[in-house]
Amino acid sequence: MSYELNALVATAELIAVVAAEVPLARSAPLPHGLALVPMTDELHDALQHPSNAPDFGFKRFPSGFALRIAGWSKSAPIAYAEIDEEHPAGRRAALWYDGRITLGPLAPADGAPLDRVLRALGATDTTAPAITAALDTHRRRPAGD
């Protein structure tokens, strides 16, 4: 069974700010004081902004979204990550801090992109069952699975 995960990940405090600013954003707790906002279809559409800004190679990155992430990152690091189990080359992640990308965008050739940004955000054991279980509840299963 394959899955996709497209999400913002940051400290629970910063994710609460994101959720307060973007009504369609739904936060979910992760271990290590982190939280995520899954990038649902509705959220993706709501965040679209006419822009020529780069998508950094992400598949589900709303146009102009990097500017919004850069703004949030001025108070704390925030990451965007995509995992597509059906297409392993589709695993990407990037970390923003202080208004700019400070790590990535990472691809599979750079190591496990999600693990690297989780460690940069303070997760001490990214293979812990709690992280995996928390992420499992927010993965989108493609049609037919």
Short mmCIF file of N, CA, C and O in Angstrom, two decimals:
data_model
loop_
_atom_site.label_atom_id
_atom_site.label_comp_id
_atom_site.label_asym_id
_atom_site.label_seq_id
_atom_site.Cartn_x
_atom_site.Cartn_y
_atom_site.Cartn_z
N MET A 1 0.84 -1.17 0.00
CA MET A 1 0.00 0.00 0.00
C MET A 1 0.89 1.24 0.00
O MET A 1 1.74 1.41 0.85
N SER A 2 0.71 2.10 -0.99
CA SER A 2 1.53 3.30 -1.06
C SER A 2 0.81 4.47 -0.38
O SER A 2 -0.38 4.40 -0.10
N TYR A 3 1.56 5.52 -0.14
CA TYR A 3 0.98 6.70 0.49
C TYR A 3 1.74 7.93 0.05
O TYR A 3 2.83 7.85 -0.51
N GLU A 4 1.14 9.08 0.33
CA GLU A 4 1.78 10.37 0.13
C GLU A 4 1.68 11.16 1.42
O GLU A 4 0.69 11.05 2.15
N LEU A 5 2.69 11.93 1.69
CA LEU A 5 2.66 12.88 2.81
C LEU A 5 3.17 14.20 2.27
O LEU A 5 4.25 14.27 1.69
N ASN A 6 2.37 15.24 2.41
CA ASN A 6 2.74 16.59 2.02
C ASN A 6 2.38 17.45 3.21
O ASN A 6 1.21 17.55 3.56
N ALA A 7 3.37 18.08 3.85
CA ALA A 7 3.05 18.79 5.08
C ALA A 7 4.10 19.83 5.45
O ALA A 7 5.27 19.70 5.10
N LEU A 8 3.63 20.82 6.19
CA LEU A 8 4.50 21.74 6.91
C LEU A 8 4.82 21.11 8.25
O LEU A 8 3.94 20.49 8.86
N VAL A 9 6.04 21.25 8.72
CA VAL A 9 6.43 20.72 10.03
C VAL A 9 7.25 21.79 10.74
O VAL A 9 8.15 22.39 10.15
N ALA A 10 6.92 22.02 12.01
CA ALA A 10 7.65 23.02 12.82
C ALA A 10 7.35 22.74 14.28
O ALA A 10 6.68 21.75 14.62
N THR A 11 7.80 23.64 15.14
CA THR A 11 7.44 23.52 16.55
C THR A 11 5.92 23.66 16.67
O THR A 11 5.27 24.30 15.83
N ALA A 12 5.39 23.07 17.72
CA ALA A 12 3.94 23.17 17.94
C ALA A 12 3.51 24.63 18.03
O ALA A 12 2.42 25.00 17.56
N GLU A 13 4.34 25.49 18.62
CA GLU A 13 4.01 26.90 18.76
C GLU A 13 3.89 27.58 17.40
O GLU A 13 2.96 28.34 17.15
N LEU A 14 4.83 27.33 16.50
CA LEU A 14 4.78 27.96 15.19
C LEU A 14 3.63 27.39 14.36
O LEU A 14 2.94 28.13 13.66
N ILE A 15 3.39 26.10 14.45
CA ILE A 15 2.26 25.51 13.72
C ILE A 15 0.94 26.09 14.22
O ILE A 15 0.02 26.31 13.44
N ALA A 16 0.85 26.42 15.50
CA ALA A 16 -0.37 27.07 16.02
C ALA A 16 -0.55 28.44 15.37
O ALA A 16 -1.69 28.84 15.07
N VAL A 17 0.53 29.16 15.13
CA VAL A 17 0.45 30.45 14.44
C VAL A 17 -0.04 30.25 13.01
O VAL A 17 -0.92 30.98 12.53
N VAL A 18 0.52 29.25 12.32
CA VAL A 18 0.10 28.95 10.95
C VAL A 18 -1.40 28.64 10.93
O VAL A 18 -2.15 29.18 10.10
N ALA A 19 -1.84 27.78 11.83
CA ALA A 19 -3.25 27.39 11.88
C ALA A 19 -4.16 28.58 12.19
O ALA A 19 -5.28 28.66 11.68
N ALA A 20 -3.68 29.50 13.00
CA ALA A 20 -4.48 30.69 13.32
C ALA A 20 -4.59 31.63 12.11
O ALA A 20 -5.62 32.26 11.91
N GLU A 21 -3.53 31.72 11.31
CA GLU A 21 -3.52 32.60 10.15
C GLU A 21 -4.25 32.01 8.95
O GLU A 21 -4.75 32.76 8.11
N VAL A 22 -4.27 30.70 8.83
CA VAL A 22 -4.85 30.04 7.66
C VAL A 22 -5.99 29.14 8.15
O VAL A 22 -5.74 28.04 8.64
N PRO A 23 -7.23 29.59 8.02
CA PRO A 23 -8.36 28.86 8.59
C PRO A 23 -8.49 27.39 8.16
O PRO A 23 -8.94 26.57 8.94
N LEU A 24 -8.06 27.04 6.96
CA LEU A 24 -8.16 25.65 6.51
C LEU A 24 -7.03 24.76 7.03
O LEU A 24 -7.08 23.55 6.86
N ALA A 25 -6.02 25.35 7.65
CA ALA A 25 -4.89 24.57 8.16
C ALA A 25 -5.32 23.83 9.43
O ALA A 25 -5.86 24.43 10.35
N ARG A 26 -5.08 22.55 9.46
CA ARG A 26 -5.39 21.72 10.63
C ARG A 26 -4.08 21.17 11.16
O ARG A 26 -3.34 20.49 10.45
N SER A 27 -3.80 21.47 12.40
CA SER A 27 -2.53 21.02 12.98
C SER A 27 -2.70 19.67 13.67
O SER A 27 -3.79 19.32 14.11
N ALA A 28 -1.60 18.96 13.72
CA ALA A 28 -1.58 17.66 14.38
C ALA A 28 -0.25 17.54 15.13
O ALA A 28 0.81 17.89 14.58
N PRO A 29 -0.29 17.07 16.37
CA PRO A 29 0.94 16.98 17.16
C PRO A 29 1.85 15.85 16.70
O PRO A 29 1.39 14.82 16.22
N LEU A 30 3.13 16.07 16.87
CA LEU A 30 4.17 15.07 16.67
C LEU A 30 5.00 15.02 17.95
O LEU A 30 4.96 15.95 18.75
N PRO A 31 5.78 13.98 18.14
CA PRO A 31 6.69 13.94 19.29
C PRO A 31 7.74 15.06 19.20
O PRO A 31 7.89 15.71 18.17
N HIS A 32 8.47 15.25 20.26
CA HIS A 32 9.59 16.20 20.34
C HIS A 32 9.14 17.65 20.28
O HIS A 32 9.93 18.52 19.86
N GLY A 33 7.87 17.94 20.63
CA GLY A 33 7.39 19.32 20.62
C GLY A 33 7.10 19.86 19.23
O GLY A 33 6.95 21.06 19.05
N LEU A 34 7.02 18.98 18.26
CA LEU A 34 6.75 19.38 16.88
C LEU A 34 5.28 19.15 16.54
O LEU A 34 4.55 18.48 17.27
N ALA A 35 4.86 19.71 15.43
CA ALA A 35 3.51 19.50 14.91
C ALA A 35 3.58 19.64 13.40
O ALA A 35 4.57 20.11 12.84
N LEU A 36 2.51 19.22 12.73
CA LEU A 36 2.47 19.35 11.29
C LEU A 36 1.12 19.87 10.84
O LEU A 36 0.14 19.80 11.57
N VAL A 37 1.11 20.41 9.63
CA VAL A 37 -0.12 20.80 8.94
C VAL A 37 -0.11 20.04 7.62
O VAL A 37 0.72 20.32 6.75
N PRO A 38 -1.00 19.05 7.48
CA PRO A 38 -1.07 18.33 6.20
C PRO A 38 -1.53 19.26 5.08
O PRO A 38 -2.42 20.10 5.28
N MET A 39 -0.93 19.13 3.91
CA MET A 39 -1.31 19.94 2.75
C MET A 39 -2.44 19.22 2.03
O MET A 39 -2.23 18.40 1.14
N THR A 40 -3.66 19.51 2.46
CA THR A 40 -4.84 18.93 1.80
C THR A 40 -5.08 19.65 0.48
O THR A 40 -4.52 20.73 0.22
N ASP A 41 -5.93 19.08 -0.34
CA ASP A 41 -6.28 19.72 -1.60
C ASP A 41 -6.89 21.11 -1.35
O ASP A 41 -6.56 22.07 -2.03
N GLU A 42 -7.75 21.20 -0.34
CA GLU A 42 -8.41 22.46 -0.04
C GLU A 42 -7.40 23.51 0.43
O GLU A 42 -7.47 24.67 0.03
N LEU A 43 -6.49 23.11 1.27
CA LEU A 43 -5.47 24.03 1.76
C LEU A 43 -4.57 24.48 0.62
O LEU A 43 -4.24 25.66 0.48
N HIS A 44 -4.17 23.54 -0.22
CA HIS A 44 -3.34 23.86 -1.38
C HIS A 44 -4.02 24.94 -2.22
O HIS A 44 -3.40 25.95 -2.59
N ASP A 45 -5.29 24.73 -2.54
CA ASP A 45 -6.01 25.70 -3.37
C ASP A 45 -6.12 27.06 -2.68
O ASP A 45 -5.99 28.10 -3.32
N ALA A 46 -6.36 27.06 -1.38
CA ALA A 46 -6.50 28.32 -0.64
C ALA A 46 -5.18 29.09 -0.57
O ALA A 46 -5.20 30.33 -0.49
N LEU A 47 -4.05 28.40 -0.60
CA LEU A 47 -2.75 29.05 -0.48
C LEU A 47 -2.16 29.48 -1.82
O LEU A 47 -1.14 30.17 -1.84
N GLN A 48 -2.78 29.07 -2.93
CA GLN A 48 -2.28 29.45 -4.25
C GLN A 48 -2.25 30.97 -4.37
O GLN A 48 -3.18 31.66 -3.95
N HIS A 49 -1.19 31.49 -4.92
CA HIS A 49 -1.04 32.92 -5.13
C HIS A 49 -0.35 33.11 -6.47
O HIS A 49 0.67 32.46 -6.72
N PRO A 50 -0.90 33.97 -7.32
CA PRO A 50 -0.24 34.18 -8.61
C PRO A 50 1.21 34.61 -8.40
O PRO A 50 1.46 35.62 -7.74
N SER A 51 2.12 33.83 -8.91
CA SER A 51 3.52 34.14 -8.67
C SER A 51 4.40 33.34 -9.61
O SER A 51 4.03 32.27 -10.06
N ASN A 52 5.55 33.87 -9.87
CA ASN A 52 6.57 33.15 -10.63
C ASN A 52 7.59 32.54 -9.69
O ASN A 52 8.67 32.16 -10.10
N ALA A 53 7.26 32.49 -8.39
CA ALA A 53 8.19 31.97 -7.40
C ALA A 53 8.47 30.49 -7.67
O ALA A 53 7.61 29.77 -8.17
N PRO A 54 9.66 30.03 -7.34
CA PRO A 54 10.01 28.63 -7.59
C PRO A 54 9.21 27.67 -6.71
O PRO A 54 8.74 28.03 -5.63
N ASP A 55 9.05 26.45 -7.21
CA ASP A 55 8.38 25.41 -6.43
C ASP A 55 9.40 24.46 -5.80
O ASP A 55 9.03 23.53 -5.11
N PHE A 56 10.66 24.67 -6.04
CA PHE A 56 11.78 23.91 -5.45
C PHE A 56 11.71 22.42 -5.76
O PHE A 56 12.28 21.61 -5.04
N GLY A 57 10.99 22.05 -6.82
CA GLY A 57 10.90 20.65 -7.21
C GLY A 57 9.81 19.88 -6.49
O GLY A 57 9.64 18.69 -6.71
N PHE A 58 9.03 20.54 -5.63
CA PHE A 58 7.92 19.87 -4.94
C PHE A 58 6.76 19.71 -5.91
O PHE A 58 6.53 20.54 -6.78
N LYS A 59 5.99 18.64 -5.72
CA LYS A 59 4.82 18.40 -6.57
C LYS A 59 3.61 19.19 -6.10
O LYS A 59 2.83 19.66 -6.91
N ARG A 60 3.41 19.30 -4.81
CA ARG A 60 2.19 19.92 -4.26
C ARG A 60 2.52 21.19 -3.48
O ARG A 60 2.04 21.39 -2.38
N PHE A 61 3.31 22.03 -4.07
CA PHE A 61 3.74 23.27 -3.43
C PHE A 61 2.97 24.42 -4.07
O PHE A 61 3.19 24.74 -5.24
N PRO A 62 2.07 25.07 -3.33
CA PRO A 62 1.27 26.14 -3.94
C PRO A 62 2.15 27.26 -4.49
O PRO A 62 3.17 27.61 -3.90
N SER A 63 1.73 27.81 -5.60
CA SER A 63 2.46 28.91 -6.20
C SER A 63 2.54 30.07 -5.22
O SER A 63 1.55 30.45 -4.60
N GLY A 64 3.72 30.62 -5.03
CA GLY A 64 3.92 31.73 -4.12
C GLY A 64 4.00 31.35 -2.65
O GLY A 64 4.17 32.22 -1.79
N PHE A 65 3.92 30.06 -2.33
CA PHE A 65 3.90 29.61 -0.95
C PHE A 65 5.22 29.86 -0.22
O PHE A 65 5.25 30.06 0.98
N ALA A 66 6.32 29.88 -0.97
CA ALA A 66 7.63 30.09 -0.34
C ALA A 66 7.69 31.43 0.39
O ALA A 66 8.32 31.54 1.44
N LEU A 67 7.00 32.43 -0.13
CA LEU A 67 6.99 33.74 0.53
C LEU A 67 6.29 33.65 1.89
O LEU A 67 6.74 34.25 2.87
N ARG A 68 5.22 32.89 1.95
CA ARG A 68 4.49 32.71 3.21
C ARG A 68 5.35 31.95 4.22
O ARG A 68 5.42 32.31 5.39
N ILE A 69 5.98 30.87 3.76
CA ILE A 69 6.84 30.09 4.65
C ILE A 69 8.00 30.95 5.15
O ILE A 69 8.35 30.90 6.33
N ALA A 70 8.58 31.73 4.26
CA ALA A 70 9.70 32.60 4.66
C ALA A 70 9.26 33.55 5.77
O ALA A 70 10.00 33.78 6.72
N GLY A 71 8.05 34.08 5.67
CA GLY A 71 7.54 34.96 6.72
C GLY A 71 7.39 34.24 8.05
O GLY A 71 7.81 34.76 9.10
N TRP A 72 6.81 33.04 8.03
CA TRP A 72 6.66 32.28 9.27
C TRP A 72 8.01 31.92 9.86
O TRP A 72 8.18 31.86 11.08
N SER A 73 9.01 31.69 9.00
CA SER A 73 10.31 31.24 9.48
C SER A 73 11.10 32.33 10.19
O SER A 73 12.15 32.04 10.76
N LYS A 74 10.62 33.54 10.18
CA LYS A 74 11.37 34.61 10.86
C LYS A 74 11.35 34.43 12.37
O LYS A 74 12.21 34.95 13.07
N SER A 75 10.38 33.67 12.89
CA SER A 75 10.33 33.45 14.34
C SER A 75 10.89 32.08 14.75
O SER A 75 11.32 31.92 15.88
N ALA A 76 10.87 31.11 13.85
CA ALA A 76 11.37 29.76 14.17
C ALA A 76 11.50 28.97 12.87
O ALA A 76 10.83 29.29 11.88
N PRO A 77 12.33 27.93 12.86
CA PRO A 77 12.46 27.12 11.65
C PRO A 77 11.15 26.42 11.31
O PRO A 77 10.38 26.03 12.19
N ILE A 78 10.92 26.26 10.01
CA ILE A 78 9.74 25.54 9.52
C ILE A 78 10.13 24.79 8.26
O ILE A 78 10.93 25.28 7.46
N ALA A 79 9.61 23.59 8.12
CA ALA A 79 9.96 22.74 6.97
C ALA A 79 8.72 22.41 6.17
O ALA A 79 7.60 22.40 6.68
N TYR A 80 8.95 22.13 4.91
CA TYR A 80 7.92 21.55 4.05
C TYR A 80 8.51 20.25 3.53
O TYR A 80 9.67 20.21 3.10
N ALA A 81 7.71 19.19 3.59
CA ALA A 81 8.20 17.88 3.17
C ALA A 81 7.15 17.16 2.34
O ALA A 81 5.95 17.31 2.58
N GLU A 82 7.62 16.40 1.38
CA GLU A 82 6.77 15.55 0.56
C GLU A 82 7.38 14.16 0.51
O GLU A 82 8.59 14.02 0.33
N ILE A 83 6.53 13.17 0.69
CA ILE A 83 6.94 11.78 0.52
C ILE A 83 5.92 11.14 -0.39
O ILE A 83 4.72 11.25 -0.16
N ASP A 84 6.39 10.49 -1.44
CA ASP A 84 5.52 9.73 -2.33
C ASP A 84 6.12 8.33 -2.42
O ASP A 84 7.11 8.11 -3.10
N GLU A 85 5.55 7.42 -1.67
CA GLU A 85 6.10 6.06 -1.61
C GLU A 85 6.05 5.35 -2.96
O GLU A 85 6.85 4.48 -3.22
N GLU A 86 5.09 5.74 -3.80
CA GLU A 86 4.99 5.11 -5.11
C GLU A 86 6.13 5.56 -6.03
O GLU A 86 6.53 4.84 -6.93
N HIS A 87 6.62 6.76 -5.80
CA HIS A 87 7.72 7.32 -6.59
C HIS A 87 8.80 7.82 -5.63
O HIS A 87 8.80 8.98 -5.25
N PRO A 88 9.72 6.95 -5.22
CA PRO A 88 10.74 7.33 -4.24
C PRO A 88 11.52 8.58 -4.60
O PRO A 88 11.98 9.31 -3.73
N ALA A 89 11.66 8.88 -5.89
CA ALA A 89 12.36 10.12 -6.27
C ALA A 89 11.54 11.34 -5.88
O ALA A 89 12.05 12.45 -5.89
N GLY A 90 10.28 11.13 -5.49
CA GLY A 90 9.40 12.23 -5.08
C GLY A 90 9.58 12.64 -3.63
O GLY A 90 8.81 13.46 -3.14
N ARG A 91 10.54 12.09 -2.93
CA ARG A 91 10.78 12.48 -1.54
C ARG A 91 11.65 13.74 -1.52
O ARG A 91 12.77 13.74 -2.01
N ARG A 92 11.08 14.82 -0.97
CA ARG A 92 11.80 16.09 -0.92
C ARG A 92 11.48 16.79 0.38
O ARG A 92 10.42 16.58 0.96
N ALA A 93 12.37 17.64 0.83
CA ALA A 93 12.12 18.44 2.03
C ALA A 93 13.04 19.66 1.99
O ALA A 93 14.12 19.62 1.40
N ALA A 94 12.58 20.71 2.62
CA ALA A 94 13.38 21.92 2.75
C ALA A 94 13.05 22.57 4.09
O ALA A 94 11.95 22.42 4.61
N LEU A 95 14.03 23.28 4.63
CA LEU A 95 13.86 23.96 5.91
C LEU A 95 14.14 25.44 5.71
O LEU A 95 15.16 25.81 5.12
N TRP A 96 13.22 26.27 6.20
CA TRP A 96 13.37 27.71 6.16
C TRP A 96 13.64 28.22 7.57
O TRP A 96 13.08 27.71 8.53
N TYR A 97 14.49 29.22 7.68
CA TYR A 97 14.70 29.90 8.95
C TYR A 97 15.18 31.32 8.66
O TYR A 97 15.97 31.53 7.74
N ASP A 98 14.69 32.25 9.43
CA ASP A 98 15.06 33.65 9.30
C ASP A 98 14.79 34.18 7.89
O ASP A 98 15.60 34.92 7.32
N GLY A 99 13.68 33.73 7.30
CA GLY A 99 13.25 34.24 6.01
C GLY A 99 13.86 33.62 4.78
O GLY A 99 13.61 34.05 3.67
N ARG A 100 14.66 32.55 4.96
CA ARG A 100 15.30 31.93 3.78
C ARG A 100 15.47 30.43 3.99
O ARG A 100 15.42 29.94 5.12
N ILE A 101 15.70 29.73 2.91
CA ILE A 101 15.97 28.29 3.00
C ILE A 101 17.35 28.10 3.59
O ILE A 101 18.33 28.67 3.12
N THR A 102 17.42 27.31 4.65
CA THR A 102 18.71 27.04 5.29
C THR A 102 19.15 25.59 5.10
O THR A 102 20.30 25.27 5.38
N LEU A 103 18.24 24.74 4.65
CA LEU A 103 18.57 23.33 4.40
C LEU A 103 17.71 22.86 3.23
O LEU A 103 16.50 22.86 3.29
N GLY A 104 18.39 22.47 2.15
CA GLY A 104 17.66 21.94 1.02
C GLY A 104 17.45 22.95 -0.08
O GLY A 104 18.10 23.98 -0.09
N PRO A 105 16.54 22.62 -0.96
CA PRO A 105 15.68 21.46 -0.94
C PRO A 105 16.48 20.17 -1.08
O PRO A 105 17.39 20.08 -1.89
N LEU A 106 16.12 19.23 -0.24
CA LEU A 106 16.79 17.93 -0.21
C LEU A 106 16.01 16.93 -1.04
O LEU A 106 14.79 16.92 -1.03
N ALA A 107 16.74 16.06 -1.71
CA ALA A 107 16.16 14.98 -2.50
C ALA A 107 16.72 13.67 -1.95
O ALA A 107 17.62 13.68 -1.10
N PRO A 108 16.21 12.53 -2.41
CA PRO A 108 16.70 11.24 -1.89
C PRO A 108 18.22 11.07 -1.97
O PRO A 108 18.81 10.46 -1.09
N ALA A 109 18.85 11.65 -2.96
CA ALA A 109 20.30 11.52 -3.09
C ALA A 109 21.03 12.19 -1.93
O ALA A 109 22.20 11.90 -1.66
N ASP A 110 20.34 13.10 -1.21
CA ASP A 110 20.93 13.81 -0.07
C ASP A 110 20.73 13.06 1.25
O ASP A 110 21.00 13.60 2.31
N GLY A 111 20.23 11.85 1.20
CA GLY A 111 19.87 11.12 2.42
C GLY A 111 18.37 11.19 2.59
O GLY A 111 17.66 11.66 1.71
N ALA A 112 17.85 10.77 3.69
CA ALA A 112 16.41 10.78 3.94
C ALA A 112 15.96 12.22 4.22
O ALA A 112 16.19 12.73 5.31
N PRO A 113 15.34 12.89 3.24
CA PRO A 113 15.01 14.31 3.41
C PRO A 113 14.15 14.61 4.64
O PRO A 113 14.46 15.54 5.38
N LEU A 114 13.11 13.85 4.88
CA LEU A 114 12.25 14.12 6.04
C LEU A 114 13.02 13.93 7.34
O LEU A 114 12.92 14.75 8.25
N ASP A 115 13.79 12.87 7.44
CA ASP A 115 14.58 12.65 8.66
C ASP A 115 15.54 13.81 8.91
O ASP A 115 15.70 14.25 10.04
N ARG A 116 16.16 14.31 7.86
CA ARG A 116 17.13 15.41 8.04
C ARG A 116 16.45 16.68 8.54
O ARG A 116 16.98 17.35 9.42
N VAL A 117 15.27 17.02 8.00
CA VAL A 117 14.63 18.25 8.49
C VAL A 117 14.05 18.03 9.88
O VAL A 117 14.06 18.95 10.70
N LEU A 118 13.57 16.83 10.18
CA LEU A 118 13.07 16.56 11.54
C LEU A 118 14.20 16.72 12.56
O LEU A 118 14.00 17.30 13.62
N ARG A 119 15.38 16.20 12.23
CA ARG A 119 16.52 16.37 13.14
C ARG A 119 16.89 17.85 13.28
O ARG A 119 17.19 18.32 14.37
N ALA A 120 16.85 18.59 12.18
CA ALA A 120 17.16 20.03 12.24
C ALA A 120 16.13 20.79 13.08
O ALA A 120 16.46 21.82 13.68
N LEU A 121 14.91 20.25 13.16
CA LEU A 121 13.87 20.88 13.98
C LEU A 121 13.92 20.44 15.44
O LEU A 121 13.14 20.91 16.25
N GLY A 122 14.82 19.50 15.76
CA GLY A 122 14.99 19.11 17.15
C GLY A 122 14.56 17.70 17.50
O GLY A 122 14.67 17.29 18.65
N ALA A 123 14.06 16.94 16.53
CA ALA A 123 13.71 15.55 16.83
C ALA A 123 15.00 14.77 17.04
O ALA A 123 15.90 14.81 16.21
N THR A 124 15.10 14.10 18.16
CA THR A 124 16.33 13.39 18.47
C THR A 124 16.37 11.98 17.90
O THR A 124 17.44 11.44 17.69
N ASP A 125 15.23 11.38 17.65
CA ASP A 125 15.18 10.04 17.07
C ASP A 125 14.07 10.01 16.04
O ASP A 125 12.91 9.81 16.36
N THR A 126 14.43 10.25 14.78
CA THR A 126 13.42 10.33 13.73
C THR A 126 12.89 8.97 13.31
O THR A 126 11.95 8.88 12.54
N THR A 127 13.47 7.90 13.83
CA THR A 127 12.95 6.56 13.52
C THR A 127 12.07 6.05 14.64
O THR A 127 11.60 4.93 14.59
N ALA A 128 11.86 6.86 15.65
CA ALA A 128 11.06 6.44 16.80
C ALA A 128 9.65 6.03 16.36
O ALA A 128 9.07 6.67 15.50
N PRO A 129 9.11 4.98 16.97
CA PRO A 129 7.75 4.56 16.61
C PRO A 129 6.73 5.67 16.76
O PRO A 129 5.78 5.75 16.00
N ALA A 130 6.91 6.56 17.71
CA ALA A 130 5.94 7.63 17.92
C ALA A 130 5.90 8.58 16.72
O ALA A 130 4.83 9.01 16.30
N ILE A 131 7.06 8.90 16.14
CA ILE A 131 7.08 9.77 14.96
C ILE A 131 6.40 9.06 13.81
O ILE A 131 5.55 9.61 13.13
N THR A 132 6.76 7.81 13.58
CA THR A 132 6.17 7.05 12.49
C THR A 132 4.67 6.93 12.66
O THR A 132 3.90 7.14 11.72
N ALA A 133 4.22 6.61 13.86
CA ALA A 133 2.78 6.47 14.11
C ALA A 133 2.06 7.80 13.89
O ALA A 133 0.99 7.85 13.30
N ALA A 134 2.65 8.89 14.35
CA ALA A 134 2.02 10.20 14.17
C ALA A 134 1.94 10.56 12.69
O ALA A 134 0.91 11.04 12.22
N LEU A 135 2.99 10.31 11.94
CA LEU A 135 2.96 10.61 10.51
C LEU A 135 1.97 9.72 9.77
O LEU A 135 1.30 10.17 8.84
N ASP A 136 1.87 8.46 10.18
CA ASP A 136 0.94 7.53 9.53
C ASP A 136 -0.48 8.07 9.53
O ASP A 136 -1.23 7.84 8.58
N THR A 137 -0.87 8.77 10.56
CA THR A 137 -2.25 9.25 10.64
C THR A 137 -2.52 10.40 9.68
O THR A 137 -3.67 10.77 9.48
N HIS A 138 -1.48 10.96 9.06
CA HIS A 138 -1.66 12.11 8.18
C HIS A 138 -1.25 11.84 6.74
O HIS A 138 -1.21 12.76 5.95
N ARG A 139 -0.99 10.62 6.41
CA ARG A 139 -0.61 10.28 5.05
C ARG A 139 -1.86 10.14 4.21
O ARG A 139 -2.88 9.62 4.67
N ARG A 140 -1.78 10.59 3.00
CA ARG A 140 -2.90 10.49 2.07
C ARG A 140 -2.68 9.26 1.21
O ARG A 140 -1.64 9.12 0.57
N ARG A 141 -3.64 8.39 1.19
CA ARG A 141 -3.54 7.20 0.37
C ARG A 141 -4.08 7.49 -1.03
O ARG A 141 -5.20 7.97 -1.16
N PRO A 142 -3.28 7.24 -2.06
CA PRO A 142 -3.77 7.49 -3.42
C PRO A 142 -4.98 6.63 -3.74
O PRO A 142 -5.16 5.56 -3.17
N ALA A 143 -5.78 7.09 -4.66
CA ALA A 143 -6.97 6.33 -5.07
C ALA A 143 -6.57 4.94 -5.53
O ALA A 143 -5.55 4.74 -6.16
N GLY A 144 -7.37 3.96 -5.16
CA GLY A 144 -7.11 2.59 -5.56
C GLY A 144 -6.35 1.80 -4.52
O GLY A 144 -6.18 0.60 -4.68
N ASP A 145 -5.88 2.42 -3.46
CA ASP A 145 -5.15 1.69 -2.41
C ASP A 145 -6.09 1.29 -1.30
O ASP A 145 -7.04 1.90 -0.99
#
